[in-house]
Coordinates of C-alpha atoms and ligand atoms in Angstrom, one line a residue:
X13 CA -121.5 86.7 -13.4
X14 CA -119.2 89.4 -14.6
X15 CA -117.3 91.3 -11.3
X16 CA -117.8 94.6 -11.3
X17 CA -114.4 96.8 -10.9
X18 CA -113.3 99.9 -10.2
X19 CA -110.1 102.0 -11.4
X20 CA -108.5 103.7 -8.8
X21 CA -106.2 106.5 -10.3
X22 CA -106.9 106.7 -14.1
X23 CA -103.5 107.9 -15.6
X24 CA -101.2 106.3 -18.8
X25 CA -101.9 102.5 -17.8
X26 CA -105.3 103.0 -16.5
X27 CA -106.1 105.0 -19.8
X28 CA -104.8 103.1 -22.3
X29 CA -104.2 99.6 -20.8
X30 CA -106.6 98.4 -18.3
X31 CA -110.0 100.2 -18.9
X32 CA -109.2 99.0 -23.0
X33 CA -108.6 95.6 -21.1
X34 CA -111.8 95.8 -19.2
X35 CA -114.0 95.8 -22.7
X36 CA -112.6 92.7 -23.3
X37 CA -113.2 90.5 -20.2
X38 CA -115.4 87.8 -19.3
X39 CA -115.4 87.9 -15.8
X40 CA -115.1 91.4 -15.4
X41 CA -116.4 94.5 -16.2
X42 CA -115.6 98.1 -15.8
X43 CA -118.3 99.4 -13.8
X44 CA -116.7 102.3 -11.3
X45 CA -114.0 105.1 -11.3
X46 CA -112.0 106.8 -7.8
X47 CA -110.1 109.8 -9.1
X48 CA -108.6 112.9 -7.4
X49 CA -109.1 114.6 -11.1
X50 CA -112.8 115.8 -11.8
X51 CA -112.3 116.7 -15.3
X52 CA -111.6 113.2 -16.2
X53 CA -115.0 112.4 -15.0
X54 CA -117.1 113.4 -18.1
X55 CA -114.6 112.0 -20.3
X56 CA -114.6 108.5 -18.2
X57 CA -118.6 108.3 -17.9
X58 CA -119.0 109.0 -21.4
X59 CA -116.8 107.3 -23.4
X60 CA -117.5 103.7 -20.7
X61 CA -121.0 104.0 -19.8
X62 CA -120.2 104.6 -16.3
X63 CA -123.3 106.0 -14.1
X64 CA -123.2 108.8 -11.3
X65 CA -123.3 106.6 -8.2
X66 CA -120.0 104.8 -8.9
X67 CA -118.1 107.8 -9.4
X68 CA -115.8 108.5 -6.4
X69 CA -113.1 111.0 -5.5
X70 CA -110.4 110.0 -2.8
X71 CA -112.1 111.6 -0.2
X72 CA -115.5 110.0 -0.4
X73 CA -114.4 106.9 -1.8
X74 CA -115.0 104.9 1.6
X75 CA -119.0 104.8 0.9
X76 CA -117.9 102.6 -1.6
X77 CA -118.8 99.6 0.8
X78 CA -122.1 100.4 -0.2
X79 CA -122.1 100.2 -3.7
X80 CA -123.0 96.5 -5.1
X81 CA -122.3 96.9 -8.4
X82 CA -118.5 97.3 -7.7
X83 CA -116.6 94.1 -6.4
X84 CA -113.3 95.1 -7.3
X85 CA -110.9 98.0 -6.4
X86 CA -108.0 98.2 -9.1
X87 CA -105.5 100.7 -7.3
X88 CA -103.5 102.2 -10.2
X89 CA -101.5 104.9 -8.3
X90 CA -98.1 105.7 -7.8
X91 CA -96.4 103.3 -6.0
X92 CA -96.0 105.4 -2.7
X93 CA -99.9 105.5 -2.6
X94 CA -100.9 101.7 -2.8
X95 CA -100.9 101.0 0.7
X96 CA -103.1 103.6 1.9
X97 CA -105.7 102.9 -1.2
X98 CA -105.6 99.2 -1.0
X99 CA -106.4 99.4 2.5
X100 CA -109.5 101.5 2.5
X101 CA -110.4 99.4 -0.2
X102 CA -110.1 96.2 1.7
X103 CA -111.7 98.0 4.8
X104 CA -114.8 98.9 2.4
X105 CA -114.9 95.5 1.7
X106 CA -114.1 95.3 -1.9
X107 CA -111.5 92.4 -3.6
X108 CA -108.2 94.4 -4.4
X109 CA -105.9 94.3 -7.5
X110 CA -103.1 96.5 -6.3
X111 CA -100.5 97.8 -9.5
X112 CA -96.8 96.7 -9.0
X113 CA -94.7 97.4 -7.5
X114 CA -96.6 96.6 -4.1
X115 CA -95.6 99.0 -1.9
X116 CA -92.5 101.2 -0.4
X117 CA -91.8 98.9 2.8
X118 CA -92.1 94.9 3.6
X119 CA -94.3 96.6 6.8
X120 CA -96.6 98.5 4.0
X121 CA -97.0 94.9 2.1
X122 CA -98.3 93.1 5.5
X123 CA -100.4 95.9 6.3
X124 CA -102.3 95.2 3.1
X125 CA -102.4 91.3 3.4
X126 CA -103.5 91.3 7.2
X127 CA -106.0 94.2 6.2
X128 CA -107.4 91.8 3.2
X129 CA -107.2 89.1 5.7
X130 CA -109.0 90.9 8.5
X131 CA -111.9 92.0 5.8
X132 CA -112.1 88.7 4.1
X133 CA -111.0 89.9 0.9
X134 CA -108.1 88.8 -1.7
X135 CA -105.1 90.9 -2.2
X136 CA -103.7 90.5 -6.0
X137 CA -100.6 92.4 -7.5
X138 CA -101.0 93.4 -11.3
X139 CA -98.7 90.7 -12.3
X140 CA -99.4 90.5 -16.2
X141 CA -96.5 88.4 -17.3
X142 CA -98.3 85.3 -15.2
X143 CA -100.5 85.5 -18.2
X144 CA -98.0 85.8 -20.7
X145 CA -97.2 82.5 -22.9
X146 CA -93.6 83.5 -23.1
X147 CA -93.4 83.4 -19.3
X148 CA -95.3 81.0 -18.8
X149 CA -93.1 78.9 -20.9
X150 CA -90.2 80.0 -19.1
X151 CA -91.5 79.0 -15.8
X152 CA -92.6 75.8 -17.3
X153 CA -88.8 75.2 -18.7
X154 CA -87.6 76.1 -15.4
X155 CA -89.5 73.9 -13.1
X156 CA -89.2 70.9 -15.4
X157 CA -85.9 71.0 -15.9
X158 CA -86.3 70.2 -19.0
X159 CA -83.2 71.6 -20.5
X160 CA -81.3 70.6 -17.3
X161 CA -80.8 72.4 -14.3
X162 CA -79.3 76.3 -14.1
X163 CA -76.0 77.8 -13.2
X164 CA -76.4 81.3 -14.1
X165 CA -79.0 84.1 -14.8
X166 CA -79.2 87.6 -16.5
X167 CA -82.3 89.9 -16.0
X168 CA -82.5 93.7 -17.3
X169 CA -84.8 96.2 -17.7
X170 CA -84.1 99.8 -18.5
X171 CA -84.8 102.3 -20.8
X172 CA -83.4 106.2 -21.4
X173 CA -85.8 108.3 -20.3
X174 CA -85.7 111.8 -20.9
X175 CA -89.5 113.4 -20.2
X176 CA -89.8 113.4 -16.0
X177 CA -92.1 116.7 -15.8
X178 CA -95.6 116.4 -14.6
X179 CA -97.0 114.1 -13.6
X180 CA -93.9 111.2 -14.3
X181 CA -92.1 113.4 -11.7
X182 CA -93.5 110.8 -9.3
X183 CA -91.1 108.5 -10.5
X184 CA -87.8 109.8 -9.8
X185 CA -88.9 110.9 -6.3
X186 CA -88.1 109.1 -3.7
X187 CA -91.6 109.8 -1.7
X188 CA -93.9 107.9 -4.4
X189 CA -91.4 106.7 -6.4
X190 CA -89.4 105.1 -3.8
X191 CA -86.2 104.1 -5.8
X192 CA -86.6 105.0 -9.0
X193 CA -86.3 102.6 -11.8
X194 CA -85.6 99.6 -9.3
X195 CA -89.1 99.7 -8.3
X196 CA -90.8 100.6 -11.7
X197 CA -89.0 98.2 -14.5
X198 CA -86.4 96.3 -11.6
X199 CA -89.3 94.7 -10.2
X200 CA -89.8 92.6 -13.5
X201 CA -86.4 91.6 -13.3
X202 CA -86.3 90.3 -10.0
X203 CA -89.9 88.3 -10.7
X204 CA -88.2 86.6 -13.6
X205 CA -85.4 86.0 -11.4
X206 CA -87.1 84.3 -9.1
X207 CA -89.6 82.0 -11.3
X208 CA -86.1 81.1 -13.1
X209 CA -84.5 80.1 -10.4
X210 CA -87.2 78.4 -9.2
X211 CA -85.9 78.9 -5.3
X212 CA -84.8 82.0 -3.3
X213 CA -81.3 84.0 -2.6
X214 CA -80.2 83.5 0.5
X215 CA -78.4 87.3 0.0
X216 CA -77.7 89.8 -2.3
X217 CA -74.8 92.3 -3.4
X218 CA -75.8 95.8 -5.3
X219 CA -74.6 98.9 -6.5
X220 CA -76.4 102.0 -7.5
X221 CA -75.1 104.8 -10.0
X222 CA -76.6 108.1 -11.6
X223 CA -74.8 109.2 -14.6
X224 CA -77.6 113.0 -14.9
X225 CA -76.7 114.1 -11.9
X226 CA -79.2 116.9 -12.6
X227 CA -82.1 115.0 -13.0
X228 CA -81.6 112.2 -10.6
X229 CA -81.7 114.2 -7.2
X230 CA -83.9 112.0 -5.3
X231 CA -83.1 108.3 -6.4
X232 CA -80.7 106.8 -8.4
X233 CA -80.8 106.5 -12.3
X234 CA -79.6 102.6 -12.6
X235 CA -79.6 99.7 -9.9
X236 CA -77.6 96.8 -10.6
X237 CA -77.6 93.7 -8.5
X238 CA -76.2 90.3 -7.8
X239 CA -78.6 87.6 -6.2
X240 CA -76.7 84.7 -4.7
X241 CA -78.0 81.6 -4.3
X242 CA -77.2 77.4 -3.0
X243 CA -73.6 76.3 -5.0
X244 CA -72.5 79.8 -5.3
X245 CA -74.5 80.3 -8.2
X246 CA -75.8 84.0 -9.0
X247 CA -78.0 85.9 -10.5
X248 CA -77.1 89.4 -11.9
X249 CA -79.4 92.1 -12.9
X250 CA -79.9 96.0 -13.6
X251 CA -82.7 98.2 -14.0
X252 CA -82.4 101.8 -15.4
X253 CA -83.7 105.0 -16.8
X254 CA -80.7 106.0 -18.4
X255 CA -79.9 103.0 -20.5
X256 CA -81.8 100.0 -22.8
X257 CA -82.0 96.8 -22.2
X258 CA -84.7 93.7 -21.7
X259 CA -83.9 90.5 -21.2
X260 CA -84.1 87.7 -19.0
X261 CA -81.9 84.7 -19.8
X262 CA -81.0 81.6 -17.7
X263 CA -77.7 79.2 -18.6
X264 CA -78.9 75.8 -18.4
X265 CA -77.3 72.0 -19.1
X266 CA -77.9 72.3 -22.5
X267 CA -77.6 75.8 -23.1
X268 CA -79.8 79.1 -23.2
X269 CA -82.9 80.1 -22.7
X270 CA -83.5 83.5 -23.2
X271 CA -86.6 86.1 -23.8
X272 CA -85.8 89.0 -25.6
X273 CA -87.9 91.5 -25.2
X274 CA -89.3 90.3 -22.2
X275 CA -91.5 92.8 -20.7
X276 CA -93.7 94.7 -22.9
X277 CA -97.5 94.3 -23.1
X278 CA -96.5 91.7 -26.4
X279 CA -93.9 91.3 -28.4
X280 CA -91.8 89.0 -26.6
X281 CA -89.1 86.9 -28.1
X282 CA -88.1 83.7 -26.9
X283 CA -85.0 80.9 -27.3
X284 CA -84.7 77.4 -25.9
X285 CA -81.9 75.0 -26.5
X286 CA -84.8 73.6 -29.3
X287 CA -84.5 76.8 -31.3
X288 CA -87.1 80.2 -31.4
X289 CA -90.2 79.6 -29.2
X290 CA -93.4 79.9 -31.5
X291 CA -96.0 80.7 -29.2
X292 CA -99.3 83.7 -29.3
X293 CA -99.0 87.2 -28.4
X294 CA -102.2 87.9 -26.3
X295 CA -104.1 90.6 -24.1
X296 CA -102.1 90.4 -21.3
X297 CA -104.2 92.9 -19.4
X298 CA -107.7 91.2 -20.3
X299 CA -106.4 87.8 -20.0
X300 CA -104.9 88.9 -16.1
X301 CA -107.9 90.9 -14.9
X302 CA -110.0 87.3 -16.0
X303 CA -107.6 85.1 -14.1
X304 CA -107.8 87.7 -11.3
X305 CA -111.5 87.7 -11.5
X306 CA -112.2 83.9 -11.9
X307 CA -110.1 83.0 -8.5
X308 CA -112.5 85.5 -6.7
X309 CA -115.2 83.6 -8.0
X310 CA -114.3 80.5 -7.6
X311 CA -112.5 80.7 -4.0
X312 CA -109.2 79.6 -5.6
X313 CA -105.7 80.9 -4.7
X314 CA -104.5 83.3 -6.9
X315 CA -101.0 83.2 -9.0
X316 CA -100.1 86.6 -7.9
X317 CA -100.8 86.8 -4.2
X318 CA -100.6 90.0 -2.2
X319 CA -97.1 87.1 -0.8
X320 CA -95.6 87.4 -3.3
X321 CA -95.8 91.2 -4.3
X322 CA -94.3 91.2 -0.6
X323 CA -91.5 88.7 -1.2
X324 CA -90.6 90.8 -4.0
X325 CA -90.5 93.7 -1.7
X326 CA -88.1 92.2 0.7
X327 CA -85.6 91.3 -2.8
X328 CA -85.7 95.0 -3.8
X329 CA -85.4 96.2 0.0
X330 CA -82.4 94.4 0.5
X331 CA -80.9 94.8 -3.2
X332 CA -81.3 98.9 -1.7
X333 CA -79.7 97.9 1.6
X334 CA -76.8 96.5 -0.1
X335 CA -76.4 98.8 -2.3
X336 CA -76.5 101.7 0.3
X337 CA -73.5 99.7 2.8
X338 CA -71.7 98.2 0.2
X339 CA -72.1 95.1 2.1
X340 CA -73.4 91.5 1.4
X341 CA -77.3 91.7 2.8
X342 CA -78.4 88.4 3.9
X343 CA -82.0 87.0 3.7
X344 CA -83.3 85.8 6.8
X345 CA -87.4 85.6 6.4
X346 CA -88.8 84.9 3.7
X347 CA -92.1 83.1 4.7
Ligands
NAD20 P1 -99.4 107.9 -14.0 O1 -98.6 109.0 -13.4 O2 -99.7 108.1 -15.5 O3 -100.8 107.8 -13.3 C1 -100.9 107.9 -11.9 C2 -102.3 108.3 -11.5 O4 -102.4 108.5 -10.1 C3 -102.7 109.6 -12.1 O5 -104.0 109.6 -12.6 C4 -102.6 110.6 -11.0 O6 -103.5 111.7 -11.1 C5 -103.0 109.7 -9.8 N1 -102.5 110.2 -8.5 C6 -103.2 110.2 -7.4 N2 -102.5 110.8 -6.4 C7 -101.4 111.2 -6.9 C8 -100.2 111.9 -6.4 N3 -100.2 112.3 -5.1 N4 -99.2 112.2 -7.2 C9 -99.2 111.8 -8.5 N5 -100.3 111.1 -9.1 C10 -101.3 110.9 -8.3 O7 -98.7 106.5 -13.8 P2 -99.1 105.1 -14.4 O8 -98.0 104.8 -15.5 O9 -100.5 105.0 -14.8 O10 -98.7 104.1 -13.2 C11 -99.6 103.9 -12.1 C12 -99.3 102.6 -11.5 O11 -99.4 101.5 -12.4 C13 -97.9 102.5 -10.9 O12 -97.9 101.7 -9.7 C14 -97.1 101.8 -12.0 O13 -96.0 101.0 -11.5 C15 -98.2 100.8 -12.5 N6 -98.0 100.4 -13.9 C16 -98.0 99.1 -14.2 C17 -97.8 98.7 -15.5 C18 -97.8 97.3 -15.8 O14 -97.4 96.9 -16.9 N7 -98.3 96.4 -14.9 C19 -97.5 99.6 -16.5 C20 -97.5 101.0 -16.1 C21 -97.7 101.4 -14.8

């Protein structure tokens, strides 16, 4: 059986990533659309086949408890938004796939999981990378030890970007945005971080600066950050809109390993101690929505648990509080 799912806000990575994605699957299928924007509706039920009765708007989009042939809400909003979508969602009683980053609060991330919880559904963040063979790799390397154990790690993800009209506004406002750039791209950083390290900070030191002034009212331009953890060893990291960069690269016993570029929907480069890792670019949206998908049907736990779109939450939160006192901000619960 194929789960049917419905996208939930159908901008840039609904568009051109996920409903492409969702002609590809095995477990799933595109079956539904929720969208605030009617003209989009034609355009969607033509071009993917998609009948009258799973067409929602954000209003009625509760009655979707009754509608069988969707199993799966996909909530691809601005971040500000996810709470409040992947809750009705839950409440209707469909599975949820919620977009990164989770949510504005750690309180907005345990709303969600206690309302999946409460409705007996799974909570899932839109963690590609899981599927990618670079990072999966890396996580491999890293919980093996098998180039010897860690002493430092270097994360980035920024980019100059110069088009925030319309609808990006969203991005660099602190309402749906949240904080900029360290939600959007610093959120990859800080999931590599952690699968590198393979253990938690116990606290983190930060430092936000805006060099456009003019653009960059709301939140910040670039975030950068300094996870400490056991044996004083650290982790840095920065996320920006004003300048490039994409890495993730961990010093280990016998030297470096390193992907560059690290991020993107393919093209990843990788290095071990061993030399350039020769490994396949793939789908990362199709082969994600079919992990997704087969853990729903088969009652398993999922790689990328509503937890641990929340733990990543608490990083960012405190890499903000930080960075706001100018103090060392100390992580006391993680669960
Ligand atoms: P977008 O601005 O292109 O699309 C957002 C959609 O939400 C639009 O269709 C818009 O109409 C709708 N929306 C509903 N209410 C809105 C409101 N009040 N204000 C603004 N828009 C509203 O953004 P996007 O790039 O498609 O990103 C959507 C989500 O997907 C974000 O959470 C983003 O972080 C995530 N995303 C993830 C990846 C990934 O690689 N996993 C890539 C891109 C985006």
């Amino acid at each position: 059986k194929k789960l049917g799912v419905a996208l939930l806000g159908l901008g840039d990575y609904s568009t051109h990533q996920l409903a492409p994605a969702l002609q590809k699957t095995r477990f799933a299928k595109l079956t539904g659309i929720v969208t605030g924007s009617p003209e989009k509706v034609p355009v969607w039920q033509e071009k993917y086949a998609i009948p009258d009765t799973n067409v929602y708007n954000y209003e009625n989009f509760d009655s979707i408890a009754d509608n069988p042939e969707i199993d799966i809400v996909y909530v691809v909003t601005p971040t500000g938004l996810h709470p409040e979508f992947s809750i009705r969602a839950a409440k209707a009683g469909k599975h949820v796939i919620c977009e990164k980053p989770m949510a504005p609060t750690v309180e907005d991330c345990t709303r969600m999981i206690d309302a999946a919880k409460q409705n007996h559904v799974t909570l899932q963040i839109g963690y590609r990378l899981h599927w990618d063979p670079y990072h999966l790799r890396l996580m491999e390397i890293m919980k093996s030890n098998e180039f010897g154990p860690w002493s430092s790690i270097s994360a980035a993800n920024g980019g100059r970007m110069e088009n925030f009209t319309g609808l990006n506004r969203w991005r660099i406002g602190k309402e749906l945005g949240i904080a900029g750039a360290l939600y959007d791209l610093g959120v990859y950083c800080v999931q590599g971080q952690l699968y590198t390290a393979q253990e938690l900070p116990h606290s983190v030191t930060a430092r936000h600066s805006t060099e456009r002034t003019e653009i960059f009212t709301e939140v910040p331009e670039t975030y950068e950050w300094t996870l400490e953890f056991a044996g004083g060893r650290k982790a840095e990291g920065w996320a920006s809109y004003g300048k490039s960069g994409n890495w993730i690269r961990a010093e280990v016993e016998k030297g470096t390993v390193e992907l560059q570029p690290s991020y993107g929907y393919g093209g990843q480069k990788g290095t071990t101690p061993d030399g350039p890792m020769t490994l396949d670019h793939v789908p990362q949206q199709a082969l994600q929505i079919d992990g997704q998908a087969q853990a729903i049907l088969r009652g398993e736990p999922s790689r990328v648990p509503g937890e641990m779109g929340r733990r990543d939450i608490r990083v960012i939160r405190g890499i903000m509080e930080a960075a706001a006192t100018g103090q060392s901000f100390e992580f006391t619960d993680f669960e």
